[in-house]
Every structure is written in C-alpha cells, then in structure tokens.
Short mmCIF file of C-alpha atoms in Angstrom, two decimals:
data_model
loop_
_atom_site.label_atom_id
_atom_site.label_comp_id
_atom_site.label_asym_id
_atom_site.label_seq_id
_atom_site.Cartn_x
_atom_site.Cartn_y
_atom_site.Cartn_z
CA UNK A 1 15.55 14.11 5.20
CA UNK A 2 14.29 12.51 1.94
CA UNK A 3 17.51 13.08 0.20
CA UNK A 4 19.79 11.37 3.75
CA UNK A 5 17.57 8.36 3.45
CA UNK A 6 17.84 8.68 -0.47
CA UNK A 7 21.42 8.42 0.08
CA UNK A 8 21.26 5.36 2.73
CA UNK A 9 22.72 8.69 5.81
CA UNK A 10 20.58 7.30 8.38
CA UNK A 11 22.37 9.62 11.08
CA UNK A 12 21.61 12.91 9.21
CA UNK A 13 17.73 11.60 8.64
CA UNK A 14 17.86 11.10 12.49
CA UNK A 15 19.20 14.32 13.43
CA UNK A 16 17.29 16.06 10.79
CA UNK A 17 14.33 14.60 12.70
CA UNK A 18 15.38 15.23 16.03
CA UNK A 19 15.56 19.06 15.44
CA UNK A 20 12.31 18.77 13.58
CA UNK A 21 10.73 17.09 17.35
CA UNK A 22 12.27 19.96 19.19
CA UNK A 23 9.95 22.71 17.14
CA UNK A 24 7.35 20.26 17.17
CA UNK A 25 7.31 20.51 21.28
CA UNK A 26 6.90 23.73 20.57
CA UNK A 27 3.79 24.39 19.05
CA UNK A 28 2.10 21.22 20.96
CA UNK A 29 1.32 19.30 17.98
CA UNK A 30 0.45 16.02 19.33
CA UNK A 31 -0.24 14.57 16.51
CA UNK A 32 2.89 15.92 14.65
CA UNK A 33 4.94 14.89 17.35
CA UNK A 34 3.54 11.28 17.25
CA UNK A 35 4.03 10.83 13.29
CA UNK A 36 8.09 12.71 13.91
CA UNK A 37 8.25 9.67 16.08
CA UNK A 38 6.80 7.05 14.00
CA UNK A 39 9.35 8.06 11.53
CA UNK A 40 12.83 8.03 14.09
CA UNK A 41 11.30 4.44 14.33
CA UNK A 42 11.36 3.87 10.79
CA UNK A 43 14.82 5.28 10.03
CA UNK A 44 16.51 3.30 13.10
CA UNK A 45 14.66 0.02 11.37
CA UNK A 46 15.96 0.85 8.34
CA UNK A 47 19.82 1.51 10.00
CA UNK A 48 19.62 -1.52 11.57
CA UNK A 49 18.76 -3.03 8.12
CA UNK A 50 21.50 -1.72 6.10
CA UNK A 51 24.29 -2.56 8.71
CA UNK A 52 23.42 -6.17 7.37
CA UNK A 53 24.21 -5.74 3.92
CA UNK A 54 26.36 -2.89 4.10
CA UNK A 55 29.38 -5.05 3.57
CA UNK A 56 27.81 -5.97 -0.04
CA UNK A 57 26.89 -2.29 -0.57
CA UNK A 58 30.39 -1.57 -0.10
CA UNK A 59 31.22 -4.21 -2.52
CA UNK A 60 28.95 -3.56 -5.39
CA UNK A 61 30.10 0.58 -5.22
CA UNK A 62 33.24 -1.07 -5.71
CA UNK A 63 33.36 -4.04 -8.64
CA UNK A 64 29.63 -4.28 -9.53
CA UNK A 65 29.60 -7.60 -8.01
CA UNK A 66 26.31 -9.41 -8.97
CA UNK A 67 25.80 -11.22 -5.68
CA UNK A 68 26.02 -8.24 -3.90
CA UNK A 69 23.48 -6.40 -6.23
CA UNK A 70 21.16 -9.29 -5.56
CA UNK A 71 21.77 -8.52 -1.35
CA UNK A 72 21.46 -4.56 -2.00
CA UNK A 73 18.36 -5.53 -4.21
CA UNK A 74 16.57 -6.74 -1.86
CA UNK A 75 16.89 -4.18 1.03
CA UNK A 76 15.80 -1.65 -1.42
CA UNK A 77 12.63 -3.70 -2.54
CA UNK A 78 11.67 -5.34 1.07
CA UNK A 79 13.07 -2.94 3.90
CA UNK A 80 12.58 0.52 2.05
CA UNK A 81 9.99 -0.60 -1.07
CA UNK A 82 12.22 1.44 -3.17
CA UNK A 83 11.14 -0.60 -6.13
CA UNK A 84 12.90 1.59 -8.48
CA UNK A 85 16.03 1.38 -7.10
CA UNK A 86 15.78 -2.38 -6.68
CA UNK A 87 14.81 -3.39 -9.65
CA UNK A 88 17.85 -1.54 -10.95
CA UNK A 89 19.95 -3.38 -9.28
CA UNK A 90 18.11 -6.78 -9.86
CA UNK A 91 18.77 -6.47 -13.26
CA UNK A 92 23.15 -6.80 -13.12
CA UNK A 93 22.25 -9.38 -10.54
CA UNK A 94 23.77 -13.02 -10.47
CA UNK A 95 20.29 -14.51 -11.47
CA UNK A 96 19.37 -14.60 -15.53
CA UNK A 97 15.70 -14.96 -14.49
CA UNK A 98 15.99 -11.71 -12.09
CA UNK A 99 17.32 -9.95 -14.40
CA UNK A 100 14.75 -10.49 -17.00
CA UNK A 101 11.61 -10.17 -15.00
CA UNK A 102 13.42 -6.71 -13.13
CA UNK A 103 13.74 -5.18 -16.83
CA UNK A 104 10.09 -5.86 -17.95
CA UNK A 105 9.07 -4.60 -14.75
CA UNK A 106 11.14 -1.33 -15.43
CA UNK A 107 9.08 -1.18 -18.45
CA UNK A 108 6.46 -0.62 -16.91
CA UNK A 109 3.71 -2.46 -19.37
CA UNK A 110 0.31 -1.58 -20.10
CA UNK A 111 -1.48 -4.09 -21.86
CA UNK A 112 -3.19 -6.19 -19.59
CA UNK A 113 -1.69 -9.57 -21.76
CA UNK A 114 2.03 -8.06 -20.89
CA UNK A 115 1.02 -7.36 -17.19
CA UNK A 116 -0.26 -10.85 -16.68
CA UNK A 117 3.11 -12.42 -18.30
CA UNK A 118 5.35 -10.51 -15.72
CA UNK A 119 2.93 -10.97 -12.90
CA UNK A 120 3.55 -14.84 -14.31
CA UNK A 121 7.24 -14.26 -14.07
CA UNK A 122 7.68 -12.41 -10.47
CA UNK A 123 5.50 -15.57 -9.51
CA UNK A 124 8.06 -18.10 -11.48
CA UNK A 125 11.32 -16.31 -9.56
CA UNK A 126 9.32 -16.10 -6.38
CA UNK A 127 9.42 -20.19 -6.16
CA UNK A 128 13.44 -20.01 -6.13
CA UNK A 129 13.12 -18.08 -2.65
CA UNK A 130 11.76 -18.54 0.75
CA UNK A 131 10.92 -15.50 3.97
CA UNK A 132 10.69 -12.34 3.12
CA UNK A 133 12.16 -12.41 -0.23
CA UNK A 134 9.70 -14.94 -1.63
CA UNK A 135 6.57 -12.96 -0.18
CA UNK A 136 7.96 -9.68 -1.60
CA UNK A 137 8.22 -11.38 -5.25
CA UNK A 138 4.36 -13.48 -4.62
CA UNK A 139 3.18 -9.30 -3.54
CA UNK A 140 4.86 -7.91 -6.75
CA UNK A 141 3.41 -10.75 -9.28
CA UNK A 142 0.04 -10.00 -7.59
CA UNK A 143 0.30 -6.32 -8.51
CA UNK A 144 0.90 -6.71 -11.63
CA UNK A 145 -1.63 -8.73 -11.77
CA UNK A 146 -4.26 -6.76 -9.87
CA UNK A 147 -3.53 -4.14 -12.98
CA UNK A 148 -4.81 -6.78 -15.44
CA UNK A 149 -7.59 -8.58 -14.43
CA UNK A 150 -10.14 -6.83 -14.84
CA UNK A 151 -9.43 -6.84 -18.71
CA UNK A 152 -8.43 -10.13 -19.00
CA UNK A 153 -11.02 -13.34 -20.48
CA UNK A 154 -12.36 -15.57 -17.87
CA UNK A 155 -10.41 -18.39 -18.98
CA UNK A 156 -7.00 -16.70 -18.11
CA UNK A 157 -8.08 -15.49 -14.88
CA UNK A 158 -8.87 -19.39 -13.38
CA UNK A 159 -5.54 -20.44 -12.60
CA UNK A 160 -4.08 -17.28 -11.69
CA UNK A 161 -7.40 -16.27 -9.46
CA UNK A 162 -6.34 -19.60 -7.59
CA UNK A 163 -2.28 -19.19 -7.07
CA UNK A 164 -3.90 -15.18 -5.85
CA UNK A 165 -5.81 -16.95 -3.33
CA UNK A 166 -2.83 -18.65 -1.72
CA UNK A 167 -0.75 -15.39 -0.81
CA UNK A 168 -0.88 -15.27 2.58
CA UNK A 169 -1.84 -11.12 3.68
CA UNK A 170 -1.58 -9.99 6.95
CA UNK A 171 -2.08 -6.22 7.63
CA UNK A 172 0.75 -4.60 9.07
CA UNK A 173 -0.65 -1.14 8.85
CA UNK A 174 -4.11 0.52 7.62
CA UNK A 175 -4.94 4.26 6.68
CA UNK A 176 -8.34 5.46 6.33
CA UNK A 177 -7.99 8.42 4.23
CA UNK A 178 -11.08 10.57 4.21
CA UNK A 179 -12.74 13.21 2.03
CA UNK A 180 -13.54 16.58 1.43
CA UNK A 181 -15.52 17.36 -1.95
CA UNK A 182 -13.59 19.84 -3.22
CA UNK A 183 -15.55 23.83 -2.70
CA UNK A 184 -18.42 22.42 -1.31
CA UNK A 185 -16.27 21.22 2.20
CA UNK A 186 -20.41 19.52 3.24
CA UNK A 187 -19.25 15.85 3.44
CA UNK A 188 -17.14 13.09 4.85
CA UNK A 189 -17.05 10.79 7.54
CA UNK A 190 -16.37 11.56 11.55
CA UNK A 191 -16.27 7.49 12.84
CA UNK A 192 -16.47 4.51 11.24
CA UNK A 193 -15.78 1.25 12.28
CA UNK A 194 -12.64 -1.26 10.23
CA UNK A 195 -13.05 -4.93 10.08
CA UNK A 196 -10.71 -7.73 8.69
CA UNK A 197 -12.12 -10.72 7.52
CA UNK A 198 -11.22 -14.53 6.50
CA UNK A 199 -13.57 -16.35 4.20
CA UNK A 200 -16.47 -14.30 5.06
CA UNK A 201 -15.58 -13.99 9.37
CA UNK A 202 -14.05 -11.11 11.55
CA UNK A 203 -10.92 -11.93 12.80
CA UNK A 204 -10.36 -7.96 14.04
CA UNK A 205 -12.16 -5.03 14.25
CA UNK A 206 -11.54 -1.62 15.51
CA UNK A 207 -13.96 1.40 16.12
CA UNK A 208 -12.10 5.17 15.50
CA UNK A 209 -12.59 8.86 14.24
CA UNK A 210 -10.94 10.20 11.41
CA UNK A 211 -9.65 13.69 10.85
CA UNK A 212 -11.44 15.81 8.40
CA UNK A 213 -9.43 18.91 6.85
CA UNK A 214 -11.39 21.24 4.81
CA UNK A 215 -8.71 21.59 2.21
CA UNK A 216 -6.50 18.95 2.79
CA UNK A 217 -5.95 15.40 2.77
CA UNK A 218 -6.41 13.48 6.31
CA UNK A 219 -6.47 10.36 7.45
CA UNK A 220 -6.53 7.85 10.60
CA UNK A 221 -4.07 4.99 10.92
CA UNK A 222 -4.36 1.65 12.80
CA UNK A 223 -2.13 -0.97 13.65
CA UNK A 224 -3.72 -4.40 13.73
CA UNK A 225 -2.40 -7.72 15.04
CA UNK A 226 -0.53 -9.82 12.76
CA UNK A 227 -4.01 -11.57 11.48
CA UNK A 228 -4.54 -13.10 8.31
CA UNK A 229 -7.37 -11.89 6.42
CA UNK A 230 -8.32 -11.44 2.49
CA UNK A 231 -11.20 -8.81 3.06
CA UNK A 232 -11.76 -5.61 4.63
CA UNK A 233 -14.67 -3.64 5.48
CA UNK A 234 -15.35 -0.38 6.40
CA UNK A 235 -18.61 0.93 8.23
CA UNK A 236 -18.93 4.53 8.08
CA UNK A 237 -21.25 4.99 11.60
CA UNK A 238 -20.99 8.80 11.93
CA UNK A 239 -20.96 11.59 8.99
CA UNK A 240 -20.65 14.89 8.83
CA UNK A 241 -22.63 17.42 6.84
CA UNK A 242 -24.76 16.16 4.40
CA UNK A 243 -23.25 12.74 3.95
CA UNK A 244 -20.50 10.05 4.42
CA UNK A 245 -17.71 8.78 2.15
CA UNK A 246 -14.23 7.87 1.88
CA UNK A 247 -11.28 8.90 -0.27
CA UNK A 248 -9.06 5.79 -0.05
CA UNK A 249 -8.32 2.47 1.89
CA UNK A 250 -5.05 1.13 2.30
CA UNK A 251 -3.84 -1.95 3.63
CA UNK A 252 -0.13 -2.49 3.89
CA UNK A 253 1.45 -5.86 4.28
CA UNK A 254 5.34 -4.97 5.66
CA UNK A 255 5.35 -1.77 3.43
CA UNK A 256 3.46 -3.14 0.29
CA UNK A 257 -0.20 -1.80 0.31
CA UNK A 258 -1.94 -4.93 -0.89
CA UNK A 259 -5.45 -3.14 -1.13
CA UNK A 260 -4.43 -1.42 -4.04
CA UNK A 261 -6.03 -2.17 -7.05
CA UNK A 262 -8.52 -4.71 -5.78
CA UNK A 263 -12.25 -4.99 -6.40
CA UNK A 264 -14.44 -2.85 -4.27
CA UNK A 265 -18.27 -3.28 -3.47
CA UNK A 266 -20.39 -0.76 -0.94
CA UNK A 267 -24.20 -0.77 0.30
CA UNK A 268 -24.92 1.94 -2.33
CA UNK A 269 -22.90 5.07 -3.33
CA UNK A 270 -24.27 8.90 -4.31
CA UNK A 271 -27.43 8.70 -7.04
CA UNK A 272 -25.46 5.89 -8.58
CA UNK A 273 -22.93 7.93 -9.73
CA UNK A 274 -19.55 6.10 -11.49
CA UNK A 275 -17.49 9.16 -10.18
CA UNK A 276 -18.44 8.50 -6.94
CA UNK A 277 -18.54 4.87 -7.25
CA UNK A 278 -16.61 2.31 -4.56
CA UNK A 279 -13.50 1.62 -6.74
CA UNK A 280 -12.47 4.75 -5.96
CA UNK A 281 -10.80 3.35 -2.98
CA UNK A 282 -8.56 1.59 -4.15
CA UNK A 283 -7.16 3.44 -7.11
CA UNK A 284 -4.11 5.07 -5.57
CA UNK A 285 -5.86 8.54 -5.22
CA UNK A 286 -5.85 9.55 -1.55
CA UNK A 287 -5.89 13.45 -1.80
CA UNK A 288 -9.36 13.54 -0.78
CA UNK A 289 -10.53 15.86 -3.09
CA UNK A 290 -10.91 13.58 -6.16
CA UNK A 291 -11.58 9.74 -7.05
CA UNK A 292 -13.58 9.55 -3.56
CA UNK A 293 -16.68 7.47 -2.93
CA UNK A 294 -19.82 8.88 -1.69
CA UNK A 295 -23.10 7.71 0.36
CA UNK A 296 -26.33 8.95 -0.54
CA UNK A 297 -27.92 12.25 1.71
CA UNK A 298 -28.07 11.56 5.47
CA UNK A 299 -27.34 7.94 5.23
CA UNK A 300 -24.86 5.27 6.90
CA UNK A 301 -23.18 2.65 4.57
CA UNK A 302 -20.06 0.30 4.40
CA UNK A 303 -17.52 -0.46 1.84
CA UNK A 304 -16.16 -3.93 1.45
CA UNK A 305 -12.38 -4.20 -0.56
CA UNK A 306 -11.97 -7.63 -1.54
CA UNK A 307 -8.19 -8.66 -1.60
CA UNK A 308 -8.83 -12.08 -3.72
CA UNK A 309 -12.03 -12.12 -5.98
CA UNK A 310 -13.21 -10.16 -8.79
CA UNK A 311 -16.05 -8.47 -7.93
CA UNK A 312 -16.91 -6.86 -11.92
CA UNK A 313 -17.83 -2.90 -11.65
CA UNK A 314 -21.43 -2.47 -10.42
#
C-alpha cells in the first residue's frame, strides 16, 4: 500500500485496504478495524487532492514545466507531507527564491547558525503566499528553527521568538504515545487527562486511557476541535506498576506535528534523572522503549510542551 500511494495509485491503496478490512472482520480487531478505516479516509482525501493538480502532474512528467512543479510541490508538501519529494520538485520550480531555500533544506544543515538562516528563508518565501501554502512554509521555517534555538545567543532569538509567536497552531490531531521501560515492563501510564491552552487558559480538554503493550509501542489518539492554542499539558491521573510516564507527545497541525522539538517542563521526573528527563517528549522518539520520561515511585505528575517559549533544560 506504501508503494500505490508512493506512486500517487490511490485505487490499488484502496483496494489493498479493503481486502486488508475483510481479514480484519475476521479476527474482531476493533481497534484494527477502526485505524484500516482511518486510513480509506486518508487515501480518498488524498484522491480527491490529486484530481486537482493532476492536470499539472501530467504536465511536468511531460516537459518539466516549472509552474507545474510548483502545483505538484505543493500537494506533496501540504496534502501528503512528503517533504522529500516536494522539496525536489520546489527546486526546478518557476520561483528563484523556492528554489534556493528547497536546496538548503535538502541539505539538511546542522549548525544551529545555518538552521536559523533557512528557517529565515522558508519565513521570507512564506510572505509571497497566502492559505495553506503560506502556513505550510511559516510551519517549515519554525522547524528549522525549533532545531536551533536552543543553541543560539539570546540576542538572535528576540526577533525570531516574536515572528514564532504569531503562527497561528491549531491541533488537528494528538497521539499520546506511552511507555514501557524496556525488560523491566513495571511502568507507564493507564489515564491521563490532555489539555490545550492559550496564554496560560484551557480552551479544551479531554480525559482518556492509553494502551500499554509490554513490548511494543502504543498509543491513544484524539481529535480536538479546531482551537487555537500554543501549549499543551498532559496529566498523567492513573499509573500502572510502579510509576507513570510518557514516551512522546505529538501535536499535528494538518499533518505537520508542531510539538516536535519544543521545550518541555513536568512537575518532577525519576530521581532527577536527564535520561528520563521531560524533553524526551518531544524528540521524535515514540517507540516507547527509549528517550521516555518518567515520574518518581507511586506518584501522579503532568508534563507541559510549550509550542512558543524557551523553557532552557532543567
């Protein structure tokens, strides 16, 4: 199915799926079924998608038109956050500042002084577009610059904390993804409860379980209004074993998870421990058995992910 949707064969994904649901009725997976579901959704979005630009798709396989490259960029980026492929194609596109800031990204920099200039740039290009297109560039500027902040002087952070704080985020998705310590299999959390805030007040919250494998990765997902909101905070209210924690938390805003990355604070974590400190929720590691945050023995504790400040390693 990977490989059909690779390919942009939306039908085969769909039937691929289809058969998949019919062995899934089978074994009476609920939860299976629901997620083989969730993803027929996904592809028909998608299809629906593509028939827009398909046209330019057809033209670009054809004469390498640059308009059209910009058009087929921009499905890959926005509608299936294939940033690879995008950025590919952003860089024979009919825009000289596109191309540029698409080829550093491609890159890939790691000094913090080289992610801050493109994070700079996607910000520059983003001012050129408006809807989704514009958001999409503002989310990509503020990864980049998510990456370098922490290692960049006071001074340079000022102006670039302030153009952060005027991305609009709205949560489109969130996954609580819990965890399992490895051979020990005595922690993680059974409920917890997930609130969005906006400067400091709850504009949602939501009370659920999440699945605990003892050798796996698991995870609860939630689907919250279209809200705006620049922090969110997780209360862990029930534990199992000897103790709560978490392995990640991941916001996504359209398909972009805007959590990742950002600064991280929590009521206390295990014996004051860096490996087990808060920032491990947001670093992209979600397997549950590594880079997961801990509570001390027997005890109930939040995590807070900022989305805007810099809240230093504590």
């Amino acid at each position: 199915m990977t490989q059909a949707l690779q390919q942009n064969n939306f039908d085969q994904a769909l039937k691929l799926l289809a058969d998949l649901r019919k062995d899934a009725l089978k074994t009476r997976n609920r939860q299976l079924q629901a997620e083989i579901i969730t993803s027929m959704k996904e592809v028909n979005r998608l299809k629906r998608e593509f028939i827009k630009v398909k046209k330019d798709y057809e033209t670009f396989l054809k004469s390498k038109d640059p308009e059209a490259a910009r058009v087929i960029s921009n499905f890959y980026c926005l509608e299936k956050c294939d940033w690879n492929s995008g950025l590919q194609l952003l860089t024979k596109s009919d825009s000289p500042e596109l191309r540029k800031t698409a080829a550093a990204d491609l890159k890939r920099p790691s000094s913090p002084e080289n992610q801050a200039r493109l994070a700079d740039a996607w910000w520059q290009v983003a001012e050129a577009e408006k809807g989704k297109v514009r958001k999409a560039y503002l989310l990509r500027g503020r990864y980049w610059y998510l990456l370098a902040r922490p290692s960049l002087p006071a001074v340079e952070r000022v102006d670039r904390d302030k153009k952060l704080a005027l991305i609009p985020l709205e949560a489109d998705k969130i996954v609580i993804w819990n965890q399992h310590n490895a051979q020990y299999l005595d922690r993680g959390t059974e409920a917890c409860v997930v609130t969005l805030l906006l400067q400091g007040k709850p504009v949602w919250r939501k009370a659920t379980r999440i699945p605990w494998d003892q050798d796996a990765p698991a995870c609860q997902t939630l689907n919250p209004p279209a809200v705006r909101f620049d922090q969110i905070r997780v209360d862990v209210t029930q534990y199992r074993g000897n103790g709560g924690g978490l392995g990640e938390i991941e916001v996504f805003d359209n398909k972009i998870n805007v959590a990742s990355n950002c600064s991280v604070v929590a009521s206390e974590y295990w014996e004051d421990n860096p490996k087990h400190h808060p920032t491990n929720l947001t670093n992209g590691d979600n397997s549950g058995a590594t880079g997961y945050w801990l509570l001390n023995n027997r005890k109930n504790g939040w995590a807070l992910v900022d989305l805007v400040n810099y809240l230093p390693f504590q």
